[in-house]
Coordinates of C-alpha atoms and ligand atoms in Angstrom, one line a residue:
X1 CA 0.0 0.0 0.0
X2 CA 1.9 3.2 -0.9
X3 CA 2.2 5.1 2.2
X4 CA -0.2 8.6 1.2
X5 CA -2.4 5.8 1.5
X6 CA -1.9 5.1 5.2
X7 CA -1.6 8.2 6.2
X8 CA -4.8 9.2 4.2
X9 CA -6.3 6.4 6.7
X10 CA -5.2 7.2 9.8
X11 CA -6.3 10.8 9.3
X12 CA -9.3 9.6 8.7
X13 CA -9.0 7.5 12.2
X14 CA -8.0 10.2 14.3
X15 CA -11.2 12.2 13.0
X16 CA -13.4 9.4 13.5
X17 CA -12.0 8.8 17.3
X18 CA -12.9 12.5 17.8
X19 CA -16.3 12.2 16.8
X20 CA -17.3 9.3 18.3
X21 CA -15.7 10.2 21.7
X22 CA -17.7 13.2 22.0
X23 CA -20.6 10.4 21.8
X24 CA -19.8 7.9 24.5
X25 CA -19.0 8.0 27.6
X26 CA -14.9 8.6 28.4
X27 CA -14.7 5.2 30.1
X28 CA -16.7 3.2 26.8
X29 CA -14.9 5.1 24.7
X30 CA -11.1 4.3 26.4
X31 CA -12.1 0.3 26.5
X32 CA -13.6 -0.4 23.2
X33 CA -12.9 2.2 20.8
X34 CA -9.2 3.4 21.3
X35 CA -7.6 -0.3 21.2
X36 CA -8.7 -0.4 17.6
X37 CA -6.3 0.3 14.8
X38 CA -7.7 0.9 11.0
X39 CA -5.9 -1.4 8.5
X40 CA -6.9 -0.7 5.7
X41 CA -10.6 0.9 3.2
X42 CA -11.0 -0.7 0.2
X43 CA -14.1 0.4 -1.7
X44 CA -16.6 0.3 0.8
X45 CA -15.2 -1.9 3.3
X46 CA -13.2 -1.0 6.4
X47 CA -10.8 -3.2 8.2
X48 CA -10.3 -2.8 11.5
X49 CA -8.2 -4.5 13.6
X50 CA -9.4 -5.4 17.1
X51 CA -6.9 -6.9 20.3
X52 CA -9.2 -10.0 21.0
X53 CA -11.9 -12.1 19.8
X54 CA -14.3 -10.5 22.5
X55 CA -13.3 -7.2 21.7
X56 CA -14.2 -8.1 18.6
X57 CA -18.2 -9.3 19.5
X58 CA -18.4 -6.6 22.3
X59 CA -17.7 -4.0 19.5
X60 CA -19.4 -6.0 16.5
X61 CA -22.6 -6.0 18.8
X62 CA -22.9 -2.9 20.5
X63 CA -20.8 -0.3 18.5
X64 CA -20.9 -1.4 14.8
X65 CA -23.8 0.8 14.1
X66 CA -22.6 3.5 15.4
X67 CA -19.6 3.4 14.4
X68 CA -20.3 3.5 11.0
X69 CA -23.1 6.0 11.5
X70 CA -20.4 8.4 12.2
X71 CA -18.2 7.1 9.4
X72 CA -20.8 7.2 6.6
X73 CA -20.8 11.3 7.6
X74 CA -16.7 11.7 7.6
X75 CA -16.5 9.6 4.1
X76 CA -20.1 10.5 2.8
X77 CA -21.0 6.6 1.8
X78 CA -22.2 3.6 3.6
X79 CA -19.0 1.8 4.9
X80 CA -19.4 -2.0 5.3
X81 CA -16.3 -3.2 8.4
X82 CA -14.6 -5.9 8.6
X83 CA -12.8 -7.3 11.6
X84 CA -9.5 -9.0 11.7
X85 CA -8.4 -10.2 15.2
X86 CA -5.0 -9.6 16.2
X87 CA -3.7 -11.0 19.6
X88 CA 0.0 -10.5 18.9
X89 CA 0.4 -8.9 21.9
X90 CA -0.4 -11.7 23.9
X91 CA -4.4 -11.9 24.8
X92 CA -4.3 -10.9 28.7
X93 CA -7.4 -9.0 29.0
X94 CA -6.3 -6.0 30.7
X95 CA -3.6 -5.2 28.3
X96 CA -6.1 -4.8 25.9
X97 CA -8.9 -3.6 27.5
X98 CA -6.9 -0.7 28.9
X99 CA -4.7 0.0 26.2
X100 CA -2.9 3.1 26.7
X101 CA -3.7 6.5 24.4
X102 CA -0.8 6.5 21.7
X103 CA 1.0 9.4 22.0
X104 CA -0.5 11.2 18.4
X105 CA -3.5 10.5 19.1
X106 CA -3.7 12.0 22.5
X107 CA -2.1 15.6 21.8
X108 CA -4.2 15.7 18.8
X109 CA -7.3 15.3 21.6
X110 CA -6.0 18.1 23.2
X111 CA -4.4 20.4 21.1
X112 CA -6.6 24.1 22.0
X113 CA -9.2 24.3 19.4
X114 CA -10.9 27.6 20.3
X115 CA -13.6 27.4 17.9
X116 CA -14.8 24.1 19.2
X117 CA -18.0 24.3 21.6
X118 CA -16.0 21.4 23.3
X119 CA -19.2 20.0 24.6
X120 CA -20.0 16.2 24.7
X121 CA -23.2 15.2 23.9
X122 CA -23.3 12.2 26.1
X123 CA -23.9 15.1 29.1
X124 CA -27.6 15.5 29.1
X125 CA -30.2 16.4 32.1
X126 CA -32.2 13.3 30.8
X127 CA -29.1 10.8 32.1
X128 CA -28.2 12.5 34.9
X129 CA -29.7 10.8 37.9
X130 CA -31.5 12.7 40.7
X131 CA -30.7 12.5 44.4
X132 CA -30.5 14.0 47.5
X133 CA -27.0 15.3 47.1
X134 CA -27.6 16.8 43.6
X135 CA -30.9 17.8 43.7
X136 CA -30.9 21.4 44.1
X137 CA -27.7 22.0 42.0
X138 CA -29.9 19.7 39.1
X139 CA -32.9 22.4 39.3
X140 CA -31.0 25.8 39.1
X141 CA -29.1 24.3 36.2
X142 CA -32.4 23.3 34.4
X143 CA -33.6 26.3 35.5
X144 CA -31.3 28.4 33.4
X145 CA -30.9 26.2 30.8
X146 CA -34.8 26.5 30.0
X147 CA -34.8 30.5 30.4
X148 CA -31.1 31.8 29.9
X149 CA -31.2 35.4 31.6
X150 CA -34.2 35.3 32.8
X151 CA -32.7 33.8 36.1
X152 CA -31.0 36.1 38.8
X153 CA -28.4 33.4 39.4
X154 CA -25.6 34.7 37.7
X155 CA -23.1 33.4 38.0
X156 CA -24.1 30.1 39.1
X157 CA -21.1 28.4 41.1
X158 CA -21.4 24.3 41.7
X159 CA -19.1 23.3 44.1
X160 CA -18.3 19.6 45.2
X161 CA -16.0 16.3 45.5
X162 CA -14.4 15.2 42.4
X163 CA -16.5 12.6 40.1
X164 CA -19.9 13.7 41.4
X165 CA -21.0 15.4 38.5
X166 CA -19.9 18.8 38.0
X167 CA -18.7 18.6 34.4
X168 CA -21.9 16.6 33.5
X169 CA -24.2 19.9 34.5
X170 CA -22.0 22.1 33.0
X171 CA -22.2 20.1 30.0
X172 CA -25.5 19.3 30.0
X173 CA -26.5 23.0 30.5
X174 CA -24.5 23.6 27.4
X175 CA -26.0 20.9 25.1
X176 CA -29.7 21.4 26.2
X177 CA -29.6 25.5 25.1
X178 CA -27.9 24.4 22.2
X179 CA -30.2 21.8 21.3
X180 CA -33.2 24.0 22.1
X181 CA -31.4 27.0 20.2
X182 CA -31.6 28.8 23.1
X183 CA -28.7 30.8 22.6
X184 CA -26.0 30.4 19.8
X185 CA -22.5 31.2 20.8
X186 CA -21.8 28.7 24.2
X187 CA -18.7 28.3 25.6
X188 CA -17.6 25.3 27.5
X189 CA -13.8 25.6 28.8
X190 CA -12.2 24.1 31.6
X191 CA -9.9 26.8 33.5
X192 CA -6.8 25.1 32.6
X193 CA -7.4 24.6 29.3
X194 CA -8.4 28.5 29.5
X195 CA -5.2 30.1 30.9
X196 CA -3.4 26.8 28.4
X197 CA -4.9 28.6 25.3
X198 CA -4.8 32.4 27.0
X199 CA -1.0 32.0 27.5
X200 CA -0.7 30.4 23.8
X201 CA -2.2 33.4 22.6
X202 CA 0.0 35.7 24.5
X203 CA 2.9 33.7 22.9
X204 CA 1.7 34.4 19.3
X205 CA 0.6 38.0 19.9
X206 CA -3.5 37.1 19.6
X207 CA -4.2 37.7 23.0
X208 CA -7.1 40.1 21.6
X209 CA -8.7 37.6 19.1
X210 CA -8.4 35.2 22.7
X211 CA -10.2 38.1 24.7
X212 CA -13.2 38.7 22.1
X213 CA -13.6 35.0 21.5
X214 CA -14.6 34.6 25.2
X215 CA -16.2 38.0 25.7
X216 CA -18.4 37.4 22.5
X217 CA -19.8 34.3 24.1
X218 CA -23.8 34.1 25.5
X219 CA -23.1 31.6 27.6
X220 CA -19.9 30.7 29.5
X221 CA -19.3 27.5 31.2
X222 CA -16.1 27.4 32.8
X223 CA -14.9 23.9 34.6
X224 CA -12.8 23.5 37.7
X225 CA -12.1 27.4 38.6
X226 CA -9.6 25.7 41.3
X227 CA -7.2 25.6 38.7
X228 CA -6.6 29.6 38.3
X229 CA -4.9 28.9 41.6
X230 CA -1.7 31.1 41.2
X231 CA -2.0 32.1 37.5
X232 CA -2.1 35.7 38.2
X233 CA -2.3 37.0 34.1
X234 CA -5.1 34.7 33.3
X235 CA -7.3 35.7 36.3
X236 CA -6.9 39.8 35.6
X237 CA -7.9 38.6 31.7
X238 CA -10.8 36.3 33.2
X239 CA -11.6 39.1 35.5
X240 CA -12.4 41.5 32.9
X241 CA -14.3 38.7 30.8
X242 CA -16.2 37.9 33.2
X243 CA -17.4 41.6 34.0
X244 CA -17.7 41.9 30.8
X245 CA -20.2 39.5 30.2
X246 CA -21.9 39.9 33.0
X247 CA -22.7 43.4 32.4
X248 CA -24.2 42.4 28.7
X249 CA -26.5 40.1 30.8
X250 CA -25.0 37.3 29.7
X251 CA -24.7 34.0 31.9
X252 CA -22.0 32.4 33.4
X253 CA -21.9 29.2 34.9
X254 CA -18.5 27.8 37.4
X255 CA -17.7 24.6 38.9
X256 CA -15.2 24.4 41.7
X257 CA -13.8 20.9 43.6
X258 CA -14.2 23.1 46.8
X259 CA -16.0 25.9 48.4
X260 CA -15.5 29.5 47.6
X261 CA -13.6 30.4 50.5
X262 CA -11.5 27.7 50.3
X263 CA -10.2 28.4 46.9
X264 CA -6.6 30.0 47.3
X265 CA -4.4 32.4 45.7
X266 CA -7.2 33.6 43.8
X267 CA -7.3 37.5 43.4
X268 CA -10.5 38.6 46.2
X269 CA -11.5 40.5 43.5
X270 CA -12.4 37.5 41.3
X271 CA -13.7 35.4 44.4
X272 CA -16.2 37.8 45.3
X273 CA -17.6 37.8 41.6
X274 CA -17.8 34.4 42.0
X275 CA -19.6 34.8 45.3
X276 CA -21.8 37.4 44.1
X277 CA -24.5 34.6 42.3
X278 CA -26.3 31.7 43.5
X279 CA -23.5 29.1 45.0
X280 CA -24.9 25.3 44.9
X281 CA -23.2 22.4 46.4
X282 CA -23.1 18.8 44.7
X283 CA -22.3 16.1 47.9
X284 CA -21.9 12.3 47.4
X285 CA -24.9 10.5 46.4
X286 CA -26.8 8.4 49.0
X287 CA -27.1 4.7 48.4
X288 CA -29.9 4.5 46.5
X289 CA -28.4 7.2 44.1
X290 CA -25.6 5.0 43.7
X291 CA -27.4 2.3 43.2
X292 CA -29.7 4.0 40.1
X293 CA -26.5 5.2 38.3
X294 CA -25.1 2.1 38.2
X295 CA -28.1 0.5 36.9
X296 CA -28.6 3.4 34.3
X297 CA -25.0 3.3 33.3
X298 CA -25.7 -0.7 33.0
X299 CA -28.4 0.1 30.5
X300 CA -27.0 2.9 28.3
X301 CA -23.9 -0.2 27.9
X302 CA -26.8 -2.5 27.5
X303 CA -26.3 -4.9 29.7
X304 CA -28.5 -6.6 32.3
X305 CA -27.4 -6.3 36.1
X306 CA -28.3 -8.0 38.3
X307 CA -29.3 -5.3 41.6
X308 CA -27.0 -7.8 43.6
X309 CA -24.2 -6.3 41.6
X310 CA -25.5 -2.2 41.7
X311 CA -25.7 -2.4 45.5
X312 CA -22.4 -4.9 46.1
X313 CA -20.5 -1.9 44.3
X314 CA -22.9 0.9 45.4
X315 CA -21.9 0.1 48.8
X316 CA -18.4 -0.3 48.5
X317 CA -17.2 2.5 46.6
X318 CA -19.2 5.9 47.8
X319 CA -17.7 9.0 46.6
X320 CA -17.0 9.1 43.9
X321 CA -19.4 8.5 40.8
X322 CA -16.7 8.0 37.8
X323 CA -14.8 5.1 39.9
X324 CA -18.1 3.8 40.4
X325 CA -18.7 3.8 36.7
X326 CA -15.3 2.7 35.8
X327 CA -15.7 -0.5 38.0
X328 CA -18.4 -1.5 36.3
X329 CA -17.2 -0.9 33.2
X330 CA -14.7 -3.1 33.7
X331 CA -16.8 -5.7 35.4
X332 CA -18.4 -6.1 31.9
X333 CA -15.5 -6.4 30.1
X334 CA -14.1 -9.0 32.6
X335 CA -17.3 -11.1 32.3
X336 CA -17.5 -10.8 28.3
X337 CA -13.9 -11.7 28.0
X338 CA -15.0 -14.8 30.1
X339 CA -18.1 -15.3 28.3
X340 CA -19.1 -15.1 32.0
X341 CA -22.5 -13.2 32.8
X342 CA -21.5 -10.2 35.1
X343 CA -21.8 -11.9 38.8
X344 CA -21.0 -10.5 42.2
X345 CA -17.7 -12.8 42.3
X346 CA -16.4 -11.3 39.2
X347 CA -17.4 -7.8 40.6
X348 CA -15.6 -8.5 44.0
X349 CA -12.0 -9.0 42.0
X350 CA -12.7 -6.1 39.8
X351 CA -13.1 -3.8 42.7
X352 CA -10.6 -5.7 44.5
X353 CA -8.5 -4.6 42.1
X354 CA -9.4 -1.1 41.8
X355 CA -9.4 -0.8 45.3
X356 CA -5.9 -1.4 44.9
X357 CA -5.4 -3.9 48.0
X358 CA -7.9 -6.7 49.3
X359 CA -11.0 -5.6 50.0
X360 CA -11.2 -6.5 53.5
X361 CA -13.4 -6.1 55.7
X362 CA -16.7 -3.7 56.1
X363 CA -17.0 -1.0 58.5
X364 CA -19.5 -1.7 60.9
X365 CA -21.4 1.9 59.4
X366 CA -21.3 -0.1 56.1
X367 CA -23.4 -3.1 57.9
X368 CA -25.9 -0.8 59.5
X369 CA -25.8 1.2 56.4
X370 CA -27.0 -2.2 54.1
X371 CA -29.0 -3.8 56.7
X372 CA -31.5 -0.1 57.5
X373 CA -31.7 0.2 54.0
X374 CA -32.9 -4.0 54.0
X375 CA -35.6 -3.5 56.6
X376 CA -36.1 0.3 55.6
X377 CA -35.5 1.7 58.4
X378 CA -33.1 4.8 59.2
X379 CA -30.0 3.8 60.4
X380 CA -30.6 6.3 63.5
X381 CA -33.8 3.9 64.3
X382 CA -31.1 0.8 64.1
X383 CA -29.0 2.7 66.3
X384 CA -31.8 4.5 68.5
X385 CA -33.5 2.9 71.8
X386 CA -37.1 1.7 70.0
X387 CA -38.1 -1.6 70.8
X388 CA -40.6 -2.2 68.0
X389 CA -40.5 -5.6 67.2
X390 CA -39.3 -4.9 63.0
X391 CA -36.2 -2.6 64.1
X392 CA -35.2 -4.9 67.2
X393 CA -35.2 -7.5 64.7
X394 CA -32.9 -5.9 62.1
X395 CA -30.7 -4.3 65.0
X396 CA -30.3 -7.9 66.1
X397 CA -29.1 -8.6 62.6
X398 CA -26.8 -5.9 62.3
X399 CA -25.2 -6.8 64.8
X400 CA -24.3 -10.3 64.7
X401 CA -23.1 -9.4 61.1
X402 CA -21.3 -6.6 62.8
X403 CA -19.6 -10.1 65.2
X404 CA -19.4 -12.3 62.0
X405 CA -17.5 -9.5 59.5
X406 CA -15.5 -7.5 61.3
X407 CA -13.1 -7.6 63.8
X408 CA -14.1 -5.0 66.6
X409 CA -14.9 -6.3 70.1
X410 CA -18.1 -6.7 71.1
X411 CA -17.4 -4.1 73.6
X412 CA -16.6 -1.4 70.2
X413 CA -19.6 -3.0 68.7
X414 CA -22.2 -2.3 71.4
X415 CA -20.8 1.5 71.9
X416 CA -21.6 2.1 68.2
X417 CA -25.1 0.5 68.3
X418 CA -26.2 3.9 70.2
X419 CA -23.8 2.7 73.3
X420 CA -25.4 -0.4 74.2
X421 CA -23.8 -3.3 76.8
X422 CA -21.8 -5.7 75.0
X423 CA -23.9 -8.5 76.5
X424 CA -26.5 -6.8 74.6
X425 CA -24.5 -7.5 71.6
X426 CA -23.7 -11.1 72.7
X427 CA -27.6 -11.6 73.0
X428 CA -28.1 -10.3 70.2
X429 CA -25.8 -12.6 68.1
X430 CA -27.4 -15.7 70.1
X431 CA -30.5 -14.7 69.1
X432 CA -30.3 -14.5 65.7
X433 CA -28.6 -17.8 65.5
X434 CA -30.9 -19.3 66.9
X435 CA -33.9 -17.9 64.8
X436 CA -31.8 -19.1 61.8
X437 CA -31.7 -22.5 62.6
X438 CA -35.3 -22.6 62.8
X439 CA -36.7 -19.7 60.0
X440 CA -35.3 -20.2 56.5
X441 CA -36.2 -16.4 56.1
X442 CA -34.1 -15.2 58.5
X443 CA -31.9 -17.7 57.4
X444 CA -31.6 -16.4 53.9
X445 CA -32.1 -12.7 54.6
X446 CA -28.8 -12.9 57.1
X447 CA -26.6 -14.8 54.3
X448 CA -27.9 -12.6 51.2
X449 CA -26.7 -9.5 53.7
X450 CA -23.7 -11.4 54.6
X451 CA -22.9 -12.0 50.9
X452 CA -23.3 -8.0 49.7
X453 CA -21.1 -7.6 52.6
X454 CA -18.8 -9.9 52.7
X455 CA -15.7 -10.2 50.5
X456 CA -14.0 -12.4 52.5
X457 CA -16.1 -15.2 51.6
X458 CA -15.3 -14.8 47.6
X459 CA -12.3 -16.9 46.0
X460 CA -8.8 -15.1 46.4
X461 CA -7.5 -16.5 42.8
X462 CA -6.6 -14.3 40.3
X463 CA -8.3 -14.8 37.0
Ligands
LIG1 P1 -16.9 16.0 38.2 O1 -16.8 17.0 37.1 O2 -17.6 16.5 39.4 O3 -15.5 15.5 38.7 P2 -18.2 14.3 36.3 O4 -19.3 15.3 35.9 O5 -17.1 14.2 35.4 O6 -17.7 14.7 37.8 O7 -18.9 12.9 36.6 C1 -18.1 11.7 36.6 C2 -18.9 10.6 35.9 O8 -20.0 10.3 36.7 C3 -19.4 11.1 34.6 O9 -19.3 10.0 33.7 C4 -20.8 11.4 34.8 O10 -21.6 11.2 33.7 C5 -21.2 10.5 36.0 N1 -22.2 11.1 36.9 C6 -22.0 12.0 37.9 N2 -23.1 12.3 38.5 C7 -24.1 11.6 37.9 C8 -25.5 11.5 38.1 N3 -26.1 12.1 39.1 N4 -26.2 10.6 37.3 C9 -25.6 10.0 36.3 N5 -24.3 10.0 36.1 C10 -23.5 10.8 36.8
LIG2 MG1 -15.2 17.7 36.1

């Protein structure tokens, strides 16, 4: 093949991995799409070259369509792909599941495009799951993004942990007043990438064309503002966009890992724009939220979960939403590569593994957490003084679990079971023994619990 060839191919790669990226989710995207290498377009057909024969049937069954959807628009013709397995570099799953970015491919990802919205359109209020934690911060952003300027919140600051959804609001503020042509001209910048292509443009004399590309803008959502920590020339230059645009009425929307007056060696003049809106906070979601993510991430991969699964990693990993989604992410490609339906063994390595040591055992607030939410009850009523017979009963529970799975004394135990005897505790763990000898509900309630818990019980070997 002469080489203008090639080259003409793997242009036409790299475009197609920026398309489709802004499509999937990042963690999708990294473990099915970036391990495959083009080999060659003949007439209509497109070979692509895939690391294993499962990659090959994950991607044939679940991406295919798509990706050629988004191929038919770069070439402008139906494109028929063909697969060609290639396991020369040995067919260990995780080397190919987690392929690292080649170096071209990943500066070309983030070389500073200013004319790009740089909005994904996987970000949307429709799969972003309500709960406690986010609930507010959900509704202000809807708010505006039905009736830009007709909101006093401006700016609207969302502060929280990392992973809980920050960028997926900003985003999905972005996308819907796109999509409803609310407003034309939205800009979506992370802060780094913002003083990256402000001091670019100071290098090549365009610091102007920089300062009227963000001052023309409707709508400005800027990402992570922690990160004009100590870049003293790209605040003063944000500074004056920002009063800029908020003069002309128009909005601005900021996320921030941490609260306002935590943010440091950020000019006070800057912090108390930022202060001068509506400030929302995003905090980890509660079990249940956890628990609906995973299931809705499960379905946008389409796959069936079992709930054993949701709450087994719901309950292990709490705060923060991407590692969440990354686990199970790799839980399915664990069990395809097995030809294994996803199962709660399976899930135990794979967060095992991203845990980074064994999983060992569970706090005794993770017991009380699992069994309130069981009986549903409060966990204060499973730690309060009531005797009603339902929430002695799953007190009882918790608490032998709490003497089965972990290693406190009963002594530790009873203080933190609202500071009861630890011949309460001993009771307690009698009790329930007893009642499962003879009651195969009980019986089977205390080892389902046991088994969400528990990950001592699952098989140490290494796949
Ligand atoms: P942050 O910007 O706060 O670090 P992200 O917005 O990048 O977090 O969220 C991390 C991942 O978790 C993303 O894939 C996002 O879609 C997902 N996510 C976060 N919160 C939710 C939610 N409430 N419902 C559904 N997915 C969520
Ligand atoms: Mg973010």
């Amino acid at each position: 093949m002469p080489e203008s060839k090639i080259s003409e191919l793997e242009g036409l790669w790299l475009e197609f991995t920026e398309r489709i990226s802004e499509t999937l989710p990042e963690q999708s995207f990294r473990t099915w799409i970036q391990p495959i290498r083009p080999e060659s377009l003949d007439d209509n057909t497109l070979t692509l070259c895939v690391p294993s024969q499962f990659h090959y049937e994950w991607v044939d069954s679940h991406y295919s369509q798509k990706i050629r959807g988004v191929l038919g628009q770069l070439i402008g013709r139906d494109i028929r792909l063909s697969f060609k397995v290639d396991s020369t570099n040995g067919d260990q799953p995780d080397h190919h599941v987690q392929a690292p970015q080649p170096k071209q491919r990943s500066n070309t990802r983030r070389s500073p495009k200013p004319q790009d919205v740089q909005l994904n359109s996987r970000y949307a209020f429709d799969n972003f799951v309500e709960g406690d934690g986010n609930s507010f911060a959900r509704a202000a952003c809807l708010a505006i993004a039905e009736a830009p300027g007709k909101t006093p919140w401006n700016p609207l600051l969302i502060y929280g942990g990392t992973g809980l959804g920050k960028t997926h609001l900003l985003q999905a503020i972005g996308n819907h007043v796109l999509k409803k042509k609310k407003v034309a001209r939205v800009k979506y910048v992370s802060s780094e990438r913002y003083t990256q292509e402000f001091i670019h443009s100071v290098k090549n004399n365009r610091s102007t064309d920089f300062s009227k590309l963000y001052r023309s803008a409707e709508f400005l959502l800027v990402d992570d503002v922690q990160f004009f920590s100590a870049k003293g020339r790209t605040q003063i230059e944000f500074f004056h966009t920002f009063n800029s645009l908020y003069q002309a009425g128009k909005q601005i929307i900021l996320s921030s890992d941490r609260p306002v007056h935590e943010l440091k060696d950020i000019d006070e003049r800057l912090i108390s724009r930022f202060q001068s809106g509506l400030i929302t906070q995003i905090s980890p979601p509660d079990f249940e939220t956890r628990v609906a993510i995973i299931e809705r991430r499960a379905e946008e991969e389409g796959i069936a979960l079992s709930l054993d699964i949701a709450q087994f990693f719901a309950t292990h990993i709490k705060n923060n939403i991407r590692e969440l989604e990354g686990a199970l992410v790799t839980l399915i490609a664990r069990a395809t590569f097995h030809r294994l339906e996803p199962n709660l063994e399976l899930a135990g390595q794979v967060l095992q593994e991203k845990i980074g040591r064994p999983v060992g055992k569970p706090q005794i607030e993770q017991i009380q957490d699992v069994v309130s939410k069981h009986f549903k009850l409060s966990g204060d009523a499973l730690r309060g003084k009531s005797r009603k017979q339902e929430i002695a009963l799953a007190r009882m529970v918790a608490m032998a679990l709490a003497t089965k799975l972990t290693d406190h004394s009963l002594k530790h135990i009873g203080q933190l079971f609202g500071g009861r005897d630890h011949s309460t505790v001993i009771h307690a763990r009698n009790t329930i023994h007893k009642l499962m000898e003879k009651d195969a509900l009980i019986r089977d309630t205390c080892e389902s619990l046991c088994q969400k818990l528990s990950l001592s019980t699952l098989p140490s070997t290494k796949m």
